[in-house]
Structure formats: C-alpha cells, structure tokens
C-alpha cells in the first residue's frame, strides 16, 4: 500500500506541474500530453499489481480534469502499463537515455491512440492535425527534459516511504 501511495503522490505532483504548464501555454495554443510518465516507471520497475493500480489512479486523475469520456485515460494507461510490463525484460531501463526513449515511444503511441479516438468528434478533423503535430512535438521535447527528473522523484518517493525501488513481477 505504501508503494502505491508514494507513486501516486509523485503522479499528483506531475499532474499539478503539467496542469500549470498547460494553463500557462494556452496563449500559444499548446497542450502537453505526458501520458507515458504516468505509466512508465510503474510498468518498468515495479510489480504488476501495484504498478497497474498506480496507472489506473493516474488515469482517473487525468480523466477527472479533462473534457473527455470518463475512463478514457484510465483505459489507455492500463493498456499501456500492461504492454510495457509485458515488454519490460526487452526494454532498456538501466540508464536515463534508455528510459527516455521508452517513454517517448510509449507517449507517441498513447498520443496517437488518444487523438484518433477524440478526433472523430471534431467538426473538421483534417484541420486539427497541424495543431496535434505541434502539440506532439512540444510534448516530446518536454518529456525528454522531464523524464529523468520524474523517475528520480518517484524513486525518492519510494525511498521516503521505505519501499524497495525495484521488485520482480
């Protein structure tokens, strides 16, 4: 239980940071979608059940704050967690560069699935793509910069809660 609470506290800090940044970027019409950060650490470095619970909680927080069908983020984050967990033995997780690359690819997949699911409600779907591409580019740069910090924050949260950082399945 301490593992889930520590990682969820870090997710709340991330959600607060991203929400504040998105509010500040509204003048430039840019939206950051760091969905993979809510999933990657728990999927790559934690046991399956607590990691899945953390991904579900992060999805619920994101669902509560966005104007999409409730459960959209939760379902996407759960699917991403299970896929990353299944592939974690084949993914690089020993160094920051490997983790950043995994997060960037996972976020690209989440962004595309999320965007394709939401674009059908747009009155002019073709007109939305340039903005989506700009949002994706800004998000990926943001993720490349923030991922090492967020992984360190989650590791410190686990250390503060006196929970081992890495465990088996």
PDB file of C-alpha atoms in Angstrom:
ATOM      1  CA  UNK A   1       0.000   0.000   0.000  1.00  0.00           C
ATOM      2  CA  UNK A   2       2.870   2.373   0.770  1.00  0.00           C
ATOM      3  CA  UNK A   3       4.275   1.724  -2.718  1.00  0.00           C
ATOM      4  CA  UNK A   4       1.010   2.759  -4.385  1.00  0.00           C
ATOM      5  CA  UNK A   5       0.603   5.847  -2.208  1.00  0.00           C
ATOM      6  CA  UNK A   6       4.193   7.008  -2.763  1.00  0.00           C
ATOM      7  CA  UNK A   7       3.972   6.641  -6.541  1.00  0.00           C
ATOM      8  CA  UNK A   8       0.522   8.216  -6.643  1.00  0.00           C
ATOM      9  CA  UNK A   9       1.823  11.220  -4.691  1.00  0.00           C
ATOM     10  CA  UNK A  10       4.512  11.669  -7.346  1.00  0.00           C
ATOM     11  CA  UNK A  11       1.835  11.421 -10.041  1.00  0.00           C
ATOM     12  CA  UNK A  12      -0.178  14.140  -8.343  1.00  0.00           C
ATOM     13  CA  UNK A  13       2.922  16.345  -8.371  1.00  0.00           C
ATOM     14  CA  UNK A  14       3.333  15.647 -12.098  1.00  0.00           C
ATOM     15  CA  UNK A  15      -0.338  16.351 -12.758  1.00  0.00           C
ATOM     16  CA  UNK A  16      -0.071  19.670 -10.889  1.00  0.00           C
ATOM     17  CA  UNK A  17       3.044  20.670 -12.819  1.00  0.00           C
ATOM     18  CA  UNK A  18       1.577  19.740 -16.214  1.00  0.00           C
ATOM     19  CA  UNK A  19      -1.753  21.405 -15.468  1.00  0.00           C
ATOM     20  CA  UNK A  20       0.035  24.607 -14.521  1.00  0.00           C
ATOM     21  CA  UNK A  21       2.197  24.465 -17.640  1.00  0.00           C
ATOM     22  CA  UNK A  22      -0.786  23.782 -19.877  1.00  0.00           C
ATOM     23  CA  UNK A  23      -2.578  26.761 -18.357  1.00  0.00           C
ATOM     24  CA  UNK A  24       0.458  28.962 -18.974  1.00  0.00           C
ATOM     25  CA  UNK A  25       0.753  27.711 -22.569  1.00  0.00           C
ATOM     26  CA  UNK A  26      -2.861  28.415 -23.517  1.00  0.00           C
ATOM     27  CA  UNK A  27      -1.843  31.746 -25.044  1.00  0.00           C
ATOM     28  CA  UNK A  28       0.342  29.863 -27.516  1.00  0.00           C
ATOM     29  CA  UNK A  29      -2.350  27.202 -28.044  1.00  0.00           C
ATOM     30  CA  UNK A  30      -0.056  24.376 -26.968  1.00  0.00           C
ATOM     31  CA  UNK A  31      -1.155  21.392 -24.899  1.00  0.00           C
ATOM     32  CA  UNK A  32       1.239  18.932 -23.258  1.00  0.00           C
ATOM     33  CA  UNK A  33       0.154  15.290 -23.002  1.00  0.00           C
ATOM     34  CA  UNK A  34       2.701  13.366 -20.879  1.00  0.00           C
ATOM     35  CA  UNK A  35       0.601  10.208 -20.554  1.00  0.00           C
ATOM     36  CA  UNK A  36       3.568   7.834 -20.649  1.00  0.00           C
ATOM     37  CA  UNK A  37       5.039   9.377 -17.499  1.00  0.00           C
ATOM     38  CA  UNK A  38       2.004   8.198 -15.540  1.00  0.00           C
ATOM     39  CA  UNK A  39       2.728   4.630 -16.649  1.00  0.00           C
ATOM     40  CA  UNK A  40       6.398   4.008 -17.448  1.00  0.00           C
ATOM     41  CA  UNK A  41       8.092   3.906 -14.033  1.00  0.00           C
ATOM     42  CA  UNK A  42       5.486   1.595 -12.536  1.00  0.00           C
ATOM     43  CA  UNK A  43       5.420  -0.641 -15.614  1.00  0.00           C
ATOM     44  CA  UNK A  44       9.185  -0.933 -15.991  1.00  0.00           C
ATOM     45  CA  UNK A  45      10.382  -1.053 -12.395  1.00  0.00           C
ATOM     46  CA  UNK A  46       7.515  -2.163 -10.144  1.00  0.00           C
ATOM     47  CA  UNK A  47       5.479  -5.328  -9.576  1.00  0.00           C
ATOM     48  CA  UNK A  48       2.474  -5.752 -11.854  1.00  0.00           C
ATOM     49  CA  UNK A  49      -0.419  -5.272  -9.427  1.00  0.00           C
ATOM     50  CA  UNK A  50       0.791  -2.125  -7.595  1.00  0.00           C
ATOM     51  CA  UNK A  51       2.004  -0.687 -10.898  1.00  0.00           C
ATOM     52  CA  UNK A  52      -1.357  -1.263 -12.530  1.00  0.00           C
ATOM     53  CA  UNK A  53      -3.155   0.334  -9.580  1.00  0.00           C
ATOM     54  CA  UNK A  54      -0.895   3.390  -9.866  1.00  0.00           C
ATOM     55  CA  UNK A  55      -1.550   3.622 -13.628  1.00  0.00           C
ATOM     56  CA  UNK A  56      -5.303   3.360 -13.023  1.00  0.00           C
ATOM     57  CA  UNK A  57      -5.200   6.077 -10.358  1.00  0.00           C
ATOM     58  CA  UNK A  58      -3.210   8.354 -12.652  1.00  0.00           C
ATOM     59  CA  UNK A  59      -5.746   7.741 -15.395  1.00  0.00           C
ATOM     60  CA  UNK A  60      -8.613   8.618 -13.067  1.00  0.00           C
ATOM     61  CA  UNK A  61      -6.934  11.895 -12.100  1.00  0.00           C
ATOM     62  CA  UNK A  62      -6.400  12.789 -15.757  1.00  0.00           C
ATOM     63  CA  UNK A  63      -9.976  11.783 -16.613  1.00  0.00           C
ATOM     64  CA  UNK A  64     -11.385  13.987 -13.871  1.00  0.00           C
ATOM     65  CA  UNK A  65      -9.627  17.062 -15.230  1.00  0.00           C
ATOM     66  CA  UNK A  66     -10.253  16.748 -18.963  1.00  0.00           C
ATOM     67  CA  UNK A  67     -13.374  17.058 -21.110  1.00  0.00           C
ATOM     68  CA  UNK A  68     -13.335  13.512 -22.486  1.00  0.00           C
ATOM     69  CA  UNK A  69     -15.468  10.481 -21.746  1.00  0.00           C
ATOM     70  CA  UNK A  70     -14.684   9.370 -18.229  1.00  0.00           C
ATOM     71  CA  UNK A  71     -12.436   6.337 -18.284  1.00  0.00           C
ATOM     72  CA  UNK A  72     -10.588   7.229 -21.479  1.00  0.00           C
ATOM     73  CA  UNK A  73      -7.252   7.947 -19.800  1.00  0.00           C
ATOM     74  CA  UNK A  74      -7.765   5.124 -17.329  1.00  0.00           C
ATOM     75  CA  UNK A  75      -8.277   2.579 -20.089  1.00  0.00           C
ATOM     76  CA  UNK A  76      -5.336   3.878 -22.135  1.00  0.00           C
ATOM     77  CA  UNK A  77      -2.985   3.982 -19.153  1.00  0.00           C
ATOM     78  CA  UNK A  78      -3.979   0.458 -18.083  1.00  0.00           C
ATOM     79  CA  UNK A  79      -3.375  -0.873 -21.601  1.00  0.00           C
ATOM     80  CA  UNK A  80      -0.037   0.943 -21.847  1.00  0.00           C
ATOM     81  CA  UNK A  81       1.001  -0.382 -18.437  1.00  0.00           C
ATOM     82  CA  UNK A  82       0.206  -3.969 -19.380  1.00  0.00           C
ATOM     83  CA  UNK A  83       2.041  -3.692 -22.715  1.00  0.00           C
ATOM     84  CA  UNK A  84       5.128  -2.083 -21.159  1.00  0.00           C
ATOM     85  CA  UNK A  85       5.095  -4.576 -18.292  1.00  0.00           C
ATOM     86  CA  UNK A  86       4.962  -7.431 -20.774  1.00  0.00           C
ATOM     87  CA  UNK A  87       7.897  -5.957 -22.744  1.00  0.00           C
ATOM     88  CA  UNK A  88       9.950  -4.730 -19.798  1.00  0.00           C
ATOM     89  CA  UNK A  89      12.556  -7.502 -19.954  1.00  0.00           C
ATOM     90  CA  UNK A  90      13.346  -6.473 -23.537  1.00  0.00           C
ATOM     91  CA  UNK A  91      13.429  -2.711 -22.928  1.00  0.00           C
ATOM     92  CA  UNK A  92      16.432  -0.685 -21.746  1.00  0.00           C
ATOM     93  CA  UNK A  93      15.901   0.538 -18.208  1.00  0.00           C
ATOM     94  CA  UNK A  94      19.396   0.758 -16.757  1.00  0.00           C
ATOM     95  CA  UNK A  95      20.219   4.295 -17.918  1.00  0.00           C
ATOM     96  CA  UNK A  96      18.333   7.554 -18.341  1.00  0.00           C
ATOM     97  CA  UNK A  97      18.706   7.622 -22.124  1.00  0.00           C
ATOM     98  CA  UNK A  98      17.066   4.221 -22.500  1.00  0.00           C
ATOM     99  CA  UNK A  99      14.226   5.240 -20.172  1.00  0.00           C
ATOM    100  CA  UNK A 100      13.683   8.492 -22.072  1.00  0.00           C
ATOM    101  CA  UNK A 101      13.488   6.611 -25.370  1.00  0.00           C
ATOM    102  CA  UNK A 102      10.969   4.132 -23.952  1.00  0.00           C
ATOM    103  CA  UNK A 103       8.863   6.991 -22.556  1.00  0.00           C
ATOM    104  CA  UNK A 104       8.989   8.880 -25.874  1.00  0.00           C
ATOM    105  CA  UNK A 105       7.799   5.868 -27.876  1.00  0.00           C
ATOM    106  CA  UNK A 106       5.130   4.979 -25.327  1.00  0.00           C
ATOM    107  CA  UNK A 107       3.899   8.556 -25.287  1.00  0.00           C
ATOM    108  CA  UNK A 108       3.807   8.674 -29.081  1.00  0.00           C
ATOM    109  CA  UNK A 109       1.596   5.592 -29.089  1.00  0.00           C
ATOM    110  CA  UNK A 110      -0.665   6.931 -26.335  1.00  0.00           C
ATOM    111  CA  UNK A 111      -0.928  10.322 -28.043  1.00  0.00           C
ATOM    112  CA  UNK A 112      -1.880   8.806 -31.385  1.00  0.00           C
ATOM    113  CA  UNK A 113      -4.464   6.430 -29.906  1.00  0.00           C
ATOM    114  CA  UNK A 114      -5.936   9.199 -27.755  1.00  0.00           C
ATOM    115  CA  UNK A 115      -6.010  11.698 -30.640  1.00  0.00           C
ATOM    116  CA  UNK A 116      -7.539   9.245 -33.096  1.00  0.00           C
ATOM    117  CA  UNK A 117     -10.207   8.402 -30.541  1.00  0.00           C
ATOM    118  CA  UNK A 118     -11.066  12.056 -29.944  1.00  0.00           C
ATOM    119  CA  UNK A 119     -10.725  13.465 -33.459  1.00  0.00           C
ATOM    120  CA  UNK A 120     -13.954  11.851 -34.635  1.00  0.00           C
ATOM    121  CA  UNK A 121     -15.922  14.375 -32.570  1.00  0.00           C
ATOM    122  CA  UNK A 122     -14.245  17.310 -34.334  1.00  0.00           C
ATOM    123  CA  UNK A 123     -16.308  19.133 -36.991  1.00  0.00           C
ATOM    124  CA  UNK A 124     -13.233  19.408 -39.252  1.00  0.00           C
ATOM    125  CA  UNK A 125     -10.825  16.554 -38.441  1.00  0.00           C
ATOM    126  CA  UNK A 126      -8.310  17.461 -41.162  1.00  0.00           C
ATOM    127  CA  UNK A 127      -7.895  20.964 -39.749  1.00  0.00           C
ATOM    128  CA  UNK A 128      -6.905  19.583 -36.336  1.00  0.00           C
ATOM    129  CA  UNK A 129      -3.821  17.639 -37.448  1.00  0.00           C
ATOM    130  CA  UNK A 130      -1.364  20.590 -37.658  1.00  0.00           C
ATOM    131  CA  UNK A 131      -2.158  21.506 -34.064  1.00  0.00           C
ATOM    132  CA  UNK A 132      -1.863  17.885 -32.948  1.00  0.00           C
ATOM    133  CA  UNK A 133       1.549  17.606 -34.580  1.00  0.00           C
ATOM    134  CA  UNK A 134       2.695  20.802 -32.847  1.00  0.00           C
ATOM    135  CA  UNK A 135       1.351  19.531 -29.507  1.00  0.00           C
ATOM    136  CA  UNK A 136       3.118  16.206 -30.008  1.00  0.00           C
ATOM    137  CA  UNK A 137       6.435  17.897 -30.839  1.00  0.00           C
ATOM    138  CA  UNK A 138       6.242  20.143 -27.764  1.00  0.00           C
ATOM    139  CA  UNK A 139       5.213  17.218 -25.570  1.00  0.00           C
ATOM    140  CA  UNK A 140       8.084  15.033 -26.744  1.00  0.00           C
ATOM    141  CA  UNK A 141      10.626  17.805 -26.031  1.00  0.00           C
ATOM    142  CA  UNK A 142       9.052  18.294 -22.607  1.00  0.00           C
ATOM    143  CA  UNK A 143       9.244  14.550 -21.920  1.00  0.00           C
ATOM    144  CA  UNK A 144      12.883  14.338 -22.982  1.00  0.00           C
ATOM    145  CA  UNK A 145      13.697  17.027 -20.429  1.00  0.00           C
ATOM    146  CA  UNK A 146      11.433  15.928 -17.574  1.00  0.00           C
ATOM    147  CA  UNK A 147      11.604  12.116 -17.651  1.00  0.00           C
ATOM    148  CA  UNK A 148      14.896  11.753 -15.700  1.00  0.00           C
ATOM    149  CA  UNK A 149      13.635  14.179 -13.048  1.00  0.00           C
ATOM    150  CA  UNK A 150      10.287  12.414 -12.710  1.00  0.00           C
ATOM    151  CA  UNK A 151      11.858   8.966 -12.466  1.00  0.00           C
ATOM    152  CA  UNK A 152      14.191  10.299  -9.753  1.00  0.00           C
ATOM    153  CA  UNK A 153      11.201  11.850  -7.964  1.00  0.00           C
ATOM    154  CA  UNK A 154       9.388   8.523  -7.978  1.00  0.00           C
ATOM    155  CA  UNK A 155      12.494   6.704  -6.731  1.00  0.00           C
ATOM    156  CA  UNK A 156      12.842   9.252  -3.916  1.00  0.00           C
ATOM    157  CA  UNK A 157       9.151   8.901  -3.053  1.00  0.00           C
ATOM    158  CA  UNK A 158       9.666   5.147  -2.717  1.00  0.00           C
ATOM    159  CA  UNK A 159      12.779   5.691  -0.593  1.00  0.00           C
ATOM    160  CA  UNK A 160      10.889   8.155   1.617  1.00  0.00           C
ATOM    161  CA  UNK A 161       8.122   5.568   2.068  1.00  0.00           C
ATOM    162  CA  UNK A 162      10.799   2.922   2.808  1.00  0.00           C
ATOM    163  CA  UNK A 163       9.767   0.755  -0.113  1.00  0.00           C
ATOM    164  CA  UNK A 164      12.332  -1.034  -2.298  1.00  0.00           C
ATOM    165  CA  UNK A 165      12.548   0.683  -5.698  1.00  0.00           C
ATOM    166  CA  UNK A 166      12.652  -2.423  -7.836  1.00  0.00           C
ATOM    167  CA  UNK A 167      10.948  -5.747  -7.376  1.00  0.00           C
ATOM    168  CA  UNK A 168      10.070  -8.698  -9.517  1.00  0.00           C
ATOM    169  CA  UNK A 169       6.685  -9.456 -11.023  1.00  0.00           C
TER     170      UNK A 169
END
